[in-house]
């Protein structure tokens, strides 16, 4: 069955009160829809508990925006995968370019992925090329290298899922998304590489998403592509009307596909 996943990355934009309102909006947007996209909301750490209450027993899942790569210890201000599990997170972003820009390395990202799996949390691994790499025509190579080194030493077992978000760095927060055609081509590259890295991973356990300047005006053009497993949405996901419109569109695309 086709799945479309929508992940809202609320970054450091909204606190608990607004996060709760956005989560309620997501629930309302799904109400009455026959085909439901898988919606994941990623509030800031302090808002996780409040949002968890709102989405309990619903089709919306809780995600975190980051995790520390060590299991535990004297890491002031950090949050471990076990803590996220206790908070009810079932997804967590890793390797977001905004964190890589703060010094996060591929080796740390790989450790984060393993920590998350150890606690039953699905990683959403973000990869994407820089503008310079794109201009040099090495986008696929850059993304493939990033996948390889961000997943070194990672084992994927049994029912584990893996989400990869293709987020070209030049497209994040700039208002200029990739073209759906370029995104589709990179999704194919990603699927191929993950197939090589994890030959035992069933395709139904791999979700490849696009992220970068998605809003209510362009989301449909990506969602309608069968290769695009969903969207990672930053800026637009903290605007209730945009976020709910994108959710409704994903439900409509799935409804259309169910009749195709
Ligand atoms: C993101 O932060 O993951 C993202 C895709 O941001 P935006 O949608 O604002 O480009």
mmCIF file of C-alpha atoms and ligand atoms in Angstrom:
data_model
loop_
_atom_site.group_PDB
_atom_site.id
_atom_site.type_symbol
_atom_site.label_atom_id
_atom_site.label_comp_id
_atom_site.label_asym_id
_atom_site.label_seq_id
_atom_site.Cartn_x
_atom_site.Cartn_y
_atom_site.Cartn_z
ATOM 1 C CA UNK A 1 0.000 0.000 0.000
ATOM 2 C CA UNK A 2 1.310 3.463 -0.852
ATOM 3 C CA UNK A 3 2.265 5.590 2.085
ATOM 4 C CA UNK A 4 2.965 9.285 2.163
ATOM 5 C CA UNK A 5 4.695 10.646 5.219
ATOM 6 C CA UNK A 6 4.630 14.289 6.281
ATOM 7 C CA UNK A 7 7.083 15.446 8.908
ATOM 8 C CA UNK A 8 6.743 18.895 10.439
ATOM 9 C CA UNK A 9 10.053 20.219 11.756
ATOM 10 C CA UNK A 10 9.041 23.029 14.063
ATOM 11 C CA UNK A 11 12.663 23.943 14.764
ATOM 12 C CA UNK A 12 13.118 26.566 17.537
ATOM 13 C CA UNK A 13 10.178 28.518 16.138
ATOM 14 C CA UNK A 14 7.322 27.674 18.494
ATOM 15 C CA UNK A 15 6.917 26.848 22.175
ATOM 16 C CA UNK A 16 4.476 24.480 23.881
ATOM 17 C CA UNK A 17 1.297 26.525 23.459
ATOM 18 C CA UNK A 18 1.719 26.982 19.710
ATOM 19 C CA UNK A 19 2.967 23.422 19.269
ATOM 20 C CA UNK A 20 -0.190 22.107 20.903
ATOM 21 C CA UNK A 21 -2.307 24.262 18.584
ATOM 22 C CA UNK A 22 -0.418 22.995 15.532
ATOM 23 C CA UNK A 23 -0.803 19.393 16.680
ATOM 24 C CA UNK A 24 -4.552 19.918 17.141
ATOM 25 C CA UNK A 25 -4.666 21.393 13.642
ATOM 26 C CA UNK A 26 -2.948 18.324 12.225
ATOM 27 C CA UNK A 27 -5.538 16.086 13.874
ATOM 28 C CA UNK A 28 -8.371 18.190 12.468
ATOM 29 C CA UNK A 29 -6.853 18.120 8.972
ATOM 30 C CA UNK A 30 -6.975 14.311 9.038
ATOM 31 C CA UNK A 31 -10.548 14.140 10.281
ATOM 32 C CA UNK A 32 -12.947 12.618 7.768
ATOM 33 C CA UNK A 33 -10.183 11.673 5.314
ATOM 34 C CA UNK A 34 -10.470 8.160 3.916
ATOM 35 C CA UNK A 35 -6.773 7.695 3.247
ATOM 36 C CA UNK A 36 -4.488 8.988 5.949
ATOM 37 C CA UNK A 37 -0.914 10.095 5.377
ATOM 38 C CA UNK A 38 1.508 9.287 8.168
ATOM 39 C CA UNK A 39 2.011 12.600 9.976
ATOM 40 C CA UNK A 40 4.953 13.159 12.321
ATOM 41 C CA UNK A 41 5.353 16.347 14.303
ATOM 42 C CA UNK A 42 8.719 17.386 15.700
ATOM 43 C CA UNK A 43 8.310 20.043 18.376
ATOM 44 C CA UNK A 44 11.153 21.385 20.522
ATOM 45 C CA UNK A 45 12.211 19.203 23.469
ATOM 46 C CA UNK A 46 10.252 21.188 26.102
ATOM 47 C CA UNK A 47 7.033 20.820 24.067
ATOM 48 C CA UNK A 48 7.259 17.047 23.540
ATOM 49 C CA UNK A 49 5.217 16.107 26.622
ATOM 50 C CA UNK A 50 2.357 18.517 25.884
ATOM 51 C CA UNK A 51 2.156 17.545 22.225
ATOM 52 C CA UNK A 52 2.264 13.861 23.164
ATOM 53 C CA UNK A 53 -0.963 14.280 25.169
ATOM 54 C CA UNK A 54 -2.743 15.934 22.238
ATOM 55 C CA UNK A 55 -1.845 13.266 19.680
ATOM 56 C CA UNK A 56 -2.247 10.226 21.941
ATOM 57 C CA UNK A 57 -4.016 7.351 20.163
ATOM 58 C CA UNK A 58 -4.167 9.282 16.891
ATOM 59 C CA UNK A 59 -2.639 8.906 13.441
ATOM 60 C CA UNK A 60 -0.088 11.606 14.275
ATOM 61 C CA UNK A 61 3.264 10.503 15.711
ATOM 62 C CA UNK A 62 5.753 12.307 17.859
ATOM 63 C CA UNK A 63 9.242 13.090 16.610
ATOM 64 C CA UNK A 64 12.235 14.853 18.117
ATOM 65 C CA UNK A 65 14.545 17.225 16.286
ATOM 66 C CA UNK A 66 17.824 15.895 17.623
ATOM 67 C CA UNK A 67 19.413 13.397 20.007
ATOM 68 C CA UNK A 68 22.848 13.047 21.548
ATOM 69 C CA UNK A 69 25.077 10.313 20.157
ATOM 70 C CA UNK A 70 26.148 8.895 23.517
ATOM 71 C CA UNK A 71 23.935 6.630 25.582
ATOM 72 C CA UNK A 72 24.319 8.668 28.799
ATOM 73 C CA UNK A 73 26.795 10.684 30.788
ATOM 74 C CA UNK A 74 28.005 14.136 31.723
ATOM 75 C CA UNK A 75 26.751 15.991 28.658
ATOM 76 C CA UNK A 76 25.156 19.124 30.004
ATOM 77 C CA UNK A 77 22.157 20.245 28.008
ATOM 78 C CA UNK A 78 21.953 17.148 25.851
ATOM 79 C CA UNK A 79 19.106 14.644 25.459
ATOM 80 C CA UNK A 80 19.585 10.896 25.012
ATOM 81 C CA UNK A 81 17.630 8.413 22.942
ATOM 82 C CA UNK A 82 16.369 6.750 26.138
ATOM 83 C CA UNK A 83 14.956 10.112 27.276
ATOM 84 C CA UNK A 84 13.214 10.545 23.937
ATOM 85 C CA UNK A 85 11.764 7.048 24.220
ATOM 86 C CA UNK A 86 10.413 7.951 27.668
ATOM 87 C CA UNK A 87 8.804 11.037 26.149
ATOM 88 C CA UNK A 88 7.015 8.877 23.597
ATOM 89 C CA UNK A 89 8.998 9.908 20.523
ATOM 90 C CA UNK A 90 8.824 7.364 17.742
ATOM 91 C CA UNK A 91 10.873 9.369 15.213
ATOM 92 C CA UNK A 92 13.903 11.636 15.446
ATOM 93 C CA UNK A 93 15.632 13.853 12.888
ATOM 94 C CA UNK A 94 19.364 13.257 12.582
ATOM 95 C CA UNK A 95 21.999 14.986 10.521
ATOM 96 C CA UNK A 96 19.856 18.013 9.724
ATOM 97 C CA UNK A 97 21.993 20.506 7.830
ATOM 98 C CA UNK A 98 21.352 23.123 10.501
ATOM 99 C CA UNK A 99 23.020 20.778 13.016
ATOM 100 C CA UNK A 100 25.768 19.734 10.640
ATOM 101 C CA UNK A 101 26.507 23.451 10.228
ATOM 102 C CA UNK A 102 27.057 23.561 14.003
ATOM 103 C CA UNK A 103 29.747 20.901 13.726
ATOM 104 C CA UNK A 104 27.875 17.595 13.787
ATOM 105 C CA UNK A 105 29.956 14.972 11.977
ATOM 106 C CA UNK A 106 28.922 11.946 9.921
ATOM 107 C CA UNK A 107 30.442 9.703 12.598
ATOM 108 C CA UNK A 108 28.245 11.312 15.257
ATOM 109 C CA UNK A 109 25.217 10.999 13.007
ATOM 110 C CA UNK A 110 25.899 7.275 12.574
ATOM 111 C CA UNK A 111 26.141 6.837 16.347
ATOM 112 C CA UNK A 112 22.895 8.735 16.786
ATOM 113 C CA UNK A 113 21.157 6.417 14.325
ATOM 114 C CA UNK A 114 22.355 3.364 16.269
ATOM 115 C CA UNK A 115 21.285 4.891 19.597
ATOM 116 C CA UNK A 116 17.836 5.589 18.209
ATOM 117 C CA UNK A 117 17.413 2.029 16.955
ATOM 118 C CA UNK A 118 18.493 0.737 20.371
ATOM 119 C CA UNK A 119 15.494 2.587 21.792
ATOM 120 C CA UNK A 120 12.951 1.711 19.154
ATOM 121 C CA UNK A 121 12.945 5.162 17.546
ATOM 122 C CA UNK A 122 12.971 5.538 13.764
ATOM 123 C CA UNK A 123 15.722 7.855 12.523
ATOM 124 C CA UNK A 124 14.955 10.415 9.852
ATOM 125 C CA UNK A 125 18.385 10.872 8.338
ATOM 126 C CA UNK A 126 18.777 14.155 6.472
ATOM 127 C CA UNK A 127 21.182 14.332 3.544
ATOM 128 C CA UNK A 128 21.695 16.868 0.810
ATOM 129 C CA UNK A 129 24.263 18.599 -1.325
ATOM 130 C CA UNK A 130 25.530 22.168 -1.015
ATOM 131 C CA UNK A 131 25.035 24.735 -3.754
ATOM 132 C CA UNK A 132 28.723 24.461 -4.678
ATOM 133 C CA UNK A 133 28.406 20.680 -5.071
ATOM 134 C CA UNK A 134 25.306 21.129 -7.184
ATOM 135 C CA UNK A 135 27.070 23.654 -9.407
ATOM 136 C CA UNK A 136 29.991 21.251 -9.819
ATOM 137 C CA UNK A 137 27.608 18.513 -10.935
ATOM 138 C CA UNK A 138 28.477 16.209 -8.037
ATOM 139 C CA UNK A 139 25.154 16.204 -6.155
ATOM 140 C CA UNK A 140 24.583 12.441 -6.451
ATOM 141 C CA UNK A 141 28.125 11.677 -5.390
ATOM 142 C CA UNK A 142 27.851 14.032 -2.410
ATOM 143 C CA UNK A 143 24.575 12.510 -1.230
ATOM 144 C CA UNK A 144 25.811 8.955 -1.762
ATOM 145 C CA UNK A 145 28.970 9.686 0.241
ATOM 146 C CA UNK A 146 26.933 11.256 3.003
ATOM 147 C CA UNK A 147 24.630 8.237 3.195
ATOM 148 C CA UNK A 148 27.559 5.881 3.316
ATOM 149 C CA UNK A 149 29.409 7.693 6.093
ATOM 150 C CA UNK A 150 26.324 8.642 8.116
ATOM 151 C CA UNK A 151 25.323 4.983 8.285
ATOM 152 C CA UNK A 152 28.726 3.386 8.882
ATOM 153 C CA UNK A 153 28.471 0.676 11.530
ATOM 154 C CA UNK A 154 24.674 0.893 11.686
ATOM 155 C CA UNK A 155 22.682 -2.363 11.808
ATOM 156 C CA UNK A 156 19.063 -2.404 10.843
ATOM 157 C CA UNK A 157 17.148 -5.300 12.339
ATOM 158 C CA UNK A 158 13.768 -6.968 12.124
ATOM 159 C CA UNK A 159 11.010 -4.419 12.048
ATOM 160 C CA UNK A 160 13.237 -1.305 12.093
ATOM 161 C CA UNK A 161 12.326 1.379 9.603
ATOM 162 C CA UNK A 162 14.627 3.917 7.996
ATOM 163 C CA UNK A 163 13.578 7.339 6.759
ATOM 164 C CA UNK A 164 15.888 9.358 4.540
ATOM 165 C CA UNK A 165 15.066 12.992 3.899
ATOM 166 C CA UNK A 166 16.684 14.412 0.797
ATOM 167 C CA UNK A 167 17.170 18.055 1.675
ATOM 168 C CA UNK A 168 19.395 20.004 -0.704
ATOM 169 C CA UNK A 169 21.043 22.566 1.541
ATOM 170 C CA UNK A 170 20.510 25.336 -0.987
ATOM 171 C CA UNK A 171 16.766 24.676 -0.839
ATOM 172 C CA UNK A 172 16.268 24.786 2.931
ATOM 173 C CA UNK A 173 14.531 27.944 4.055
ATOM 174 C CA UNK A 174 15.359 29.772 0.823
ATOM 175 C CA UNK A 175 11.981 29.684 -0.916
ATOM 176 C CA UNK A 176 13.592 27.821 -3.821
ATOM 177 C CA UNK A 177 12.778 24.124 -3.792
ATOM 178 C CA UNK A 178 14.405 21.542 -6.032
ATOM 179 C CA UNK A 179 12.339 20.616 -9.052
ATOM 180 C CA UNK A 180 10.180 17.529 -8.511
ATOM 181 C CA UNK A 181 12.150 15.863 -11.353
ATOM 182 C CA UNK A 182 15.485 16.459 -9.613
ATOM 183 C CA UNK A 183 14.014 15.236 -6.334
ATOM 184 C CA UNK A 184 12.703 12.073 -7.984
ATOM 185 C CA UNK A 185 16.101 11.378 -9.569
ATOM 186 C CA UNK A 186 17.834 11.779 -6.217
ATOM 187 C CA UNK A 187 15.233 9.575 -4.524
ATOM 188 C CA UNK A 188 16.155 6.814 -6.990
ATOM 189 C CA UNK A 189 19.851 7.293 -6.229
ATOM 190 C CA UNK A 190 19.116 7.113 -2.487
ATOM 191 C CA UNK A 191 17.009 3.967 -2.807
ATOM 192 C CA UNK A 192 19.739 2.296 -4.850
ATOM 193 C CA UNK A 193 22.458 3.169 -2.365
ATOM 194 C CA UNK A 194 20.394 2.069 0.642
ATOM 195 C CA UNK A 195 19.707 -1.195 -1.226
ATOM 196 C CA UNK A 196 23.475 -1.731 -1.437
ATOM 197 C CA UNK A 197 24.129 -0.736 2.180
ATOM 198 C CA UNK A 198 21.223 -2.719 3.648
ATOM 199 C CA UNK A 199 20.273 -5.465 1.197
ATOM 200 C CA UNK A 200 17.926 -7.052 3.752
ATOM 201 C CA UNK A 201 15.849 -3.909 4.277
ATOM 202 C CA UNK A 202 12.427 -4.376 2.708
ATOM 203 C CA UNK A 203 11.402 -1.458 0.510
ATOM 204 C CA UNK A 204 8.287 -1.021 2.669
ATOM 205 C CA UNK A 205 10.587 -0.211 5.611
ATOM 206 C CA UNK A 206 12.388 2.547 3.716
ATOM 207 C CA UNK A 207 10.729 5.923 3.344
ATOM 208 C CA UNK A 208 12.462 8.526 1.183
ATOM 209 C CA UNK A 209 11.201 12.074 1.621
ATOM 210 C CA UNK A 210 11.919 15.436 0.064
ATOM 211 C CA UNK A 211 12.524 18.588 2.118
ATOM 212 C CA UNK A 212 13.438 22.165 1.235
ATOM 213 C CA UNK A 213 11.089 25.152 0.813
ATOM 214 C CA UNK A 214 7.937 23.084 0.653
ATOM 215 C CA UNK A 215 4.759 25.064 1.181
ATOM 216 C CA UNK A 216 1.075 24.766 0.416
ATOM 217 C CA UNK A 217 1.604 26.028 -3.139
ATOM 218 C CA UNK A 218 4.162 23.440 -4.219
ATOM 219 C CA UNK A 219 3.610 20.387 -1.985
ATOM 220 C CA UNK A 220 1.208 18.693 -4.391
ATOM 221 C CA UNK A 221 3.758 18.674 -7.238
ATOM 222 C CA UNK A 222 6.025 16.518 -5.067
ATOM 223 C CA UNK A 223 3.353 14.421 -3.383
ATOM 224 C CA UNK A 224 1.901 13.249 -6.680
ATOM 225 C CA UNK A 225 5.235 11.672 -7.661
ATOM 226 C CA UNK A 226 5.074 7.967 -6.753
ATOM 227 C CA UNK A 227 8.806 7.946 -5.956
ATOM 228 C CA UNK A 228 8.419 10.681 -3.329
ATOM 229 C CA UNK A 229 7.490 8.964 -0.086
ATOM 230 C CA UNK A 230 6.615 12.194 1.633
ATOM 231 C CA UNK A 231 7.841 15.606 2.721
ATOM 232 C CA UNK A 232 9.903 17.094 5.503
ATOM 233 C CA UNK A 233 8.489 20.547 6.046
ATOM 234 C CA UNK A 234 10.188 23.287 8.046
ATOM 235 C CA UNK A 235 8.994 26.887 7.798
ATOM 236 C CA UNK A 236 5.550 26.114 6.365
ATOM 237 C CA UNK A 237 4.804 23.553 9.084
ATOM 238 C CA UNK A 238 4.594 26.231 11.785
ATOM 239 C CA UNK A 239 1.861 28.029 9.864
ATOM 240 C CA UNK A 240 -1.346 26.262 10.729
ATOM 241 C CA UNK A 241 -3.131 26.983 7.450
ATOM 242 C CA UNK A 242 -0.168 25.836 5.328
ATOM 243 C CA UNK A 243 0.529 22.730 7.376
ATOM 244 C CA UNK A 244 -3.091 21.608 7.409
ATOM 245 C CA UNK A 245 -3.470 22.274 3.686
ATOM 246 C CA UNK A 246 -0.437 20.105 2.923
ATOM 247 C CA UNK A 247 -1.832 17.330 5.132
ATOM 248 C CA UNK A 248 -5.185 17.524 3.355
ATOM 249 C CA UNK A 249 -3.439 17.405 -0.023
ATOM 250 C CA UNK A 250 -1.464 14.321 0.931
ATOM 251 C CA UNK A 251 -4.707 12.628 1.990
ATOM 252 C CA UNK A 252 -6.262 13.543 -1.362
ATOM 253 C CA UNK A 253 -3.270 12.206 -3.298
ATOM 254 C CA UNK A 254 -3.537 8.917 -1.399
ATOM 255 C CA UNK A 255 -7.268 8.793 -2.055
ATOM 256 C CA UNK A 256 -6.594 9.313 -5.775
ATOM 257 C CA UNK A 257 -3.958 6.586 -5.781
ATOM 258 C CA UNK A 258 -6.310 4.163 -4.053
ATOM 259 C CA UNK A 259 -8.665 4.445 -7.048
ATOM 260 C CA UNK A 260 -5.909 4.293 -9.690
HETATM 261 C C1 LIG B 1 13.899 21.750 7.149
HETATM 262 O O1 LIG B 1 14.286 22.498 8.036
HETATM 263 O O2 LIG B 1 14.060 20.522 7.226
HETATM 264 C C2 LIG B 1 13.256 22.339 5.986
HETATM 265 C C3 LIG B 1 12.965 21.590 4.966
HETATM 266 O O3 LIG B 1 12.999 23.678 6.083
HETATM 267 P P1 LIG B 1 12.128 24.556 5.046
HETATM 268 O O4 LIG B 1 10.893 23.753 4.732
HETATM 269 O O5 LIG B 1 11.814 25.788 5.807
HETATM 270 O O6 LIG B 1 12.956 24.761 3.836
#
